[in-house]
Amino acid sequence: FIGMPYIWGGTSEKPQILFGFNTAGGFDCSGFVWRVTALDPTSPTSAATALGGRTTYEMAADTPAGRRLRAARIQPGDVLLFGSGGVNAQASAIGHTGLAISSQLFIQSSGQGVALARWDTGYYQDRLAFGKSVLP
């Protein structure tokens, strides 16, 4: 899905109807994570439940403190949740999500569309609240 556009509320690579309007395929950040973990037919059926919901807020709010992964424990395939305040962010302050693909990179949908970014430095490092495992 690299290069797919950012579309607020989007959850599909195919044309979709969002808020009563026909739109092209594309994803918002949580819609992208939802699509590749909960909706993909190759994903384990437990992934949707482990994700905790479709929105970034639901994903964050559904994660008890004991399941929140610090940066050193994040593995490829884990969901990353970002918010103002970083590790001290409350669930209500979590505003962005993506999927770790290494100890440095994650894939996300943002203003640039679906793309890779570094989560271990700079902007995203400062805002990383926690990771969350959703795959068995």
PDB file of C-alpha atoms in Angstrom:
ATOM      1  CA  PHE A   1       0.000   0.000   0.000  1.00  0.00           C
ATOM      2  CA  ILE A   2       3.018   2.334  -0.123  1.00  0.00           C
ATOM      3  CA  GLY A   3       1.960   5.484  -1.952  1.00  0.00           C
ATOM      4  CA  MET A   4      -1.781   5.155  -1.309  1.00  0.00           C
ATOM      5  CA  PRO A   5      -3.229   8.566  -0.391  1.00  0.00           C
ATOM      6  CA  TYR A   6      -4.244   9.751   3.044  1.00  0.00           C
ATOM      7  CA  ILE A   7      -8.047   9.929   3.226  1.00  0.00           C
ATOM      8  CA  TRP A   8      -9.668  10.786   6.546  1.00  0.00           C
ATOM      9  CA  GLY A   9     -11.813   7.821   7.592  1.00  0.00           C
ATOM     10  CA  GLY A  10     -10.395   5.639   4.815  1.00  0.00           C
ATOM     11  CA  THR A  11      -9.980   1.910   5.370  1.00  0.00           C
ATOM     12  CA  SER A  12      -9.565   0.514   1.863  1.00  0.00           C
ATOM     13  CA  GLU A  13      -7.310   0.530  -1.137  1.00  0.00           C
ATOM     14  CA  LYS A  14     -10.475   0.424  -3.263  1.00  0.00           C
ATOM     15  CA  PRO A  15     -12.955   3.252  -3.915  1.00  0.00           C
ATOM     16  CA  GLN A  16     -15.183   3.716  -0.861  1.00  0.00           C
ATOM     17  CA  ILE A  17     -18.125   5.743   0.314  1.00  0.00           C
ATOM     18  CA  LEU A  18     -17.165   7.936   3.248  1.00  0.00           C
ATOM     19  CA  PHE A  19     -19.594  10.278   4.950  1.00  0.00           C
ATOM     20  CA  GLY A  20     -21.997   9.921   2.019  1.00  0.00           C
ATOM     21  CA  PHE A  21     -19.439  10.713  -0.691  1.00  0.00           C
ATOM     22  CA  ASN A  22     -17.647   8.496  -3.199  1.00  0.00           C
ATOM     23  CA  THR A  23     -13.908   8.651  -2.607  1.00  0.00           C
ATOM     24  CA  ALA A  24     -10.838   7.032  -4.061  1.00  0.00           C
ATOM     25  CA  GLY A  25      -9.022   4.332  -2.168  1.00  0.00           C
ATOM     26  CA  GLY A  26      -6.890   5.473   0.720  1.00  0.00           C
ATOM     27  CA  PHE A  27      -6.395   5.364   4.450  1.00  0.00           C
ATOM     28  CA  ASP A  28      -6.208   7.453   7.557  1.00  0.00           C
ATOM     29  CA  CYS A  29      -3.650   6.231  10.100  1.00  0.00           C
ATOM     30  CA  SER A  30      -5.948   3.972  12.101  1.00  0.00           C
ATOM     31  CA  GLY A  31      -7.799   2.855   8.975  1.00  0.00           C
ATOM     32  CA  PHE A  32      -4.500   1.638   7.554  1.00  0.00           C
ATOM     33  CA  VAL A  33      -3.634  -0.283  10.723  1.00  0.00           C
ATOM     34  CA  TRP A  34      -7.197  -1.683  10.833  1.00  0.00           C
ATOM     35  CA  ARG A  35      -7.014  -2.770   7.176  1.00  0.00           C
ATOM     36  CA  VAL A  36      -3.732  -4.654   7.435  1.00  0.00           C
ATOM     37  CA  THR A  37      -4.326  -6.230  10.851  1.00  0.00           C
ATOM     38  CA  ALA A  38      -8.071  -6.748  11.242  1.00  0.00           C
ATOM     39  CA  LEU A  39      -9.419  -6.898   7.681  1.00  0.00           C
ATOM     40  CA  ASP A  40      -6.672  -8.738   5.820  1.00  0.00           C
ATOM     41  CA  PRO A  41      -7.767 -12.332   5.174  1.00  0.00           C
ATOM     42  CA  THR A  42      -4.274 -13.598   6.051  1.00  0.00           C
ATOM     43  CA  SER A  43      -4.323 -12.010   9.517  1.00  0.00           C
ATOM     44  CA  PRO A  44      -5.078 -14.185  12.519  1.00  0.00           C
ATOM     45  CA  THR A  45      -8.715 -13.865  13.607  1.00  0.00           C
ATOM     46  CA  SER A  46      -7.508 -12.728  17.032  1.00  0.00           C
ATOM     47  CA  ALA A  47      -5.833  -9.600  15.580  1.00  0.00           C
ATOM     48  CA  ALA A  48      -9.035  -7.530  15.390  1.00  0.00           C
ATOM     49  CA  THR A  49      -9.853  -8.226  19.023  1.00  0.00           C
ATOM     50  CA  ALA A  50      -6.276  -7.542  20.135  1.00  0.00           C
ATOM     51  CA  LEU A  51      -6.295  -4.249  18.237  1.00  0.00           C
ATOM     52  CA  GLY A  52      -9.136  -3.008  20.424  1.00  0.00           C
ATOM     53  CA  GLY A  53     -11.104  -1.013  17.880  1.00  0.00           C
ATOM     54  CA  ARG A  54     -11.048   0.852  14.590  1.00  0.00           C
ATOM     55  CA  THR A  55      -9.916   4.282  15.789  1.00  0.00           C
ATOM     56  CA  THR A  56      -6.616   5.348  17.277  1.00  0.00           C
ATOM     57  CA  TYR A  57      -8.407   6.365  20.458  1.00  0.00           C
ATOM     58  CA  GLU A  58     -10.074   2.942  20.774  1.00  0.00           C
ATOM     59  CA  MET A  59      -6.759   1.170  20.192  1.00  0.00           C
ATOM     60  CA  ALA A  60      -5.098   3.256  22.909  1.00  0.00           C
ATOM     61  CA  ALA A  61      -7.959   3.152  25.407  1.00  0.00           C
ATOM     62  CA  ASP A  62      -8.217  -0.646  25.102  1.00  0.00           C
ATOM     63  CA  THR A  63      -4.584  -1.143  26.108  1.00  0.00           C
ATOM     64  CA  PRO A  64      -4.042  -1.575  29.848  1.00  0.00           C
ATOM     65  CA  ALA A  65      -0.752  -0.366  31.291  1.00  0.00           C
ATOM     66  CA  GLY A  66       0.552  -3.934  31.583  1.00  0.00           C
ATOM     67  CA  ARG A  67       0.239  -4.502  27.824  1.00  0.00           C
ATOM     68  CA  ARG A  68       1.910  -1.232  26.794  1.00  0.00           C
ATOM     69  CA  LEU A  69       5.301  -1.874  25.246  1.00  0.00           C
ATOM     70  CA  ARG A  70       8.203   0.497  25.818  1.00  0.00           C
ATOM     71  CA  ALA A  71      10.429   1.264  22.826  1.00  0.00           C
ATOM     72  CA  ALA A  72      13.045  -1.376  23.718  1.00  0.00           C
ATOM     73  CA  ARG A  73      10.414  -4.166  23.583  1.00  0.00           C
ATOM     74  CA  ILE A  74       8.754  -3.215  20.277  1.00  0.00           C
ATOM     75  CA  GLN A  75       8.993  -5.865  17.560  1.00  0.00           C
ATOM     76  CA  PRO A  76       8.093  -5.818  13.851  1.00  0.00           C
ATOM     77  CA  GLY A  77       4.318  -6.141  13.517  1.00  0.00           C
ATOM     78  CA  ASP A  78       3.561  -4.258  16.725  1.00  0.00           C
ATOM     79  CA  VAL A  79       1.204  -1.297  16.603  1.00  0.00           C
ATOM     80  CA  LEU A  80       2.803   2.019  17.560  1.00  0.00           C
ATOM     81  CA  LEU A  81       0.699   4.713  19.219  1.00  0.00           C
ATOM     82  CA  PHE A  82       1.806   8.336  19.325  1.00  0.00           C
ATOM     83  CA  GLY A  83       0.568  11.307  21.287  1.00  0.00           C
ATOM     84  CA  SER A  84       1.482  14.634  22.747  1.00  0.00           C
ATOM     85  CA  GLY A  85       3.451  13.886  25.884  1.00  0.00           C
ATOM     86  CA  GLY A  86       5.060  10.701  24.559  1.00  0.00           C
ATOM     87  CA  VAL A  87       5.285   7.971  27.199  1.00  0.00           C
ATOM     88  CA  ASN A  88       3.219  10.140  29.557  1.00  0.00           C
ATOM     89  CA  ALA A  89       0.353  10.617  27.076  1.00  0.00           C
ATOM     90  CA  GLN A  90      -3.134   9.681  28.225  1.00  0.00           C
ATOM     91  CA  ALA A  91      -5.246   7.545  25.866  1.00  0.00           C
ATOM     92  CA  SER A  92      -7.304  10.624  24.984  1.00  0.00           C
ATOM     93  CA  ALA A  93      -4.120  12.344  23.731  1.00  0.00           C
ATOM     94  CA  ILE A  94      -3.128   9.532  21.368  1.00  0.00           C
ATOM     95  CA  GLY A  95      -3.620  10.874  17.870  1.00  0.00           C
ATOM     96  CA  HIS A  96      -1.536   8.749  15.495  1.00  0.00           C
ATOM     97  CA  THR A  97      -0.754   5.105  14.860  1.00  0.00           C
ATOM     98  CA  GLY A  98       1.288   2.906  12.554  1.00  0.00           C
ATOM     99  CA  LEU A  99       2.972  -0.497  12.381  1.00  0.00           C
ATOM    100  CA  ALA A 100       6.577  -1.206  13.374  1.00  0.00           C
ATOM    101  CA  ILE A 101       8.573  -2.948  10.675  1.00  0.00           C
ATOM    102  CA  SER A 102      11.947  -2.766  12.453  1.00  0.00           C
ATOM    103  CA  SER A 103      13.612  -1.197  15.476  1.00  0.00           C
ATOM    104  CA  GLN A 104      13.867   2.015  13.445  1.00  0.00           C
ATOM    105  CA  LEU A 105      11.113   2.100  10.833  1.00  0.00           C
ATOM    106  CA  PHE A 106       7.349   2.005  10.781  1.00  0.00           C
ATOM    107  CA  ILE A 107       4.710   2.191   8.082  1.00  0.00           C
ATOM    108  CA  GLN A 108       1.922   4.712   8.467  1.00  0.00           C
ATOM    109  CA  SER A 109      -0.647   6.775   6.652  1.00  0.00           C
ATOM    110  CA  SER A 110      -0.126  10.482   7.193  1.00  0.00           C
ATOM    111  CA  GLY A 111      -0.324  13.645   5.129  1.00  0.00           C
ATOM    112  CA  GLN A 112       2.154  12.085   2.695  1.00  0.00           C
ATOM    113  CA  GLY A 113      -0.043   8.998   2.267  1.00  0.00           C
ATOM    114  CA  VAL A 114       1.133   5.514   3.159  1.00  0.00           C
ATOM    115  CA  ALA A 115       4.890   5.694   3.659  1.00  0.00           C
ATOM    116  CA  LEU A 116       7.779   4.578   5.810  1.00  0.00           C
ATOM    117  CA  ALA A 117       9.166   6.784   8.561  1.00  0.00           C
ATOM    118  CA  ARG A 118      11.631   6.527  11.425  1.00  0.00           C
ATOM    119  CA  TRP A 119      10.099   6.092  14.860  1.00  0.00           C
ATOM    120  CA  ASP A 120      13.381   5.901  16.769  1.00  0.00           C
ATOM    121  CA  THR A 121      14.463   9.540  16.289  1.00  0.00           C
ATOM    122  CA  GLY A 122      13.079  13.061  16.164  1.00  0.00           C
ATOM    123  CA  TYR A 123       9.383  13.860  15.931  1.00  0.00           C
ATOM    124  CA  TYR A 124       8.020  10.343  16.307  1.00  0.00           C
ATOM    125  CA  GLN A 125      10.467   9.302  19.022  1.00  0.00           C
ATOM    126  CA  ASP A 126       9.342  12.262  21.128  1.00  0.00           C
ATOM    127  CA  ARG A 127       5.674  11.334  20.662  1.00  0.00           C
ATOM    128  CA  LEU A 128       5.847   7.532  20.995  1.00  0.00           C
ATOM    129  CA  ALA A 129       3.457   6.704  23.819  1.00  0.00           C
ATOM    130  CA  PHE A 130       3.713   2.907  23.579  1.00  0.00           C
ATOM    131  CA  GLY A 131       3.631  -0.116  21.357  1.00  0.00           C
ATOM    132  CA  LYS A 132       1.015  -2.842  21.382  1.00  0.00           C
ATOM    133  CA  SER A 133       1.322  -6.458  20.240  1.00  0.00           C
ATOM    134  CA  VAL A 134      -1.627  -7.708  18.220  1.00  0.00           C
ATOM    135  CA  LEU A 135      -0.159 -10.774  16.553  1.00  0.00           C
ATOM    136  CA  PRO A 136       0.150 -14.083  18.393  1.00  0.00           C
TER     137      PRO A 136
END
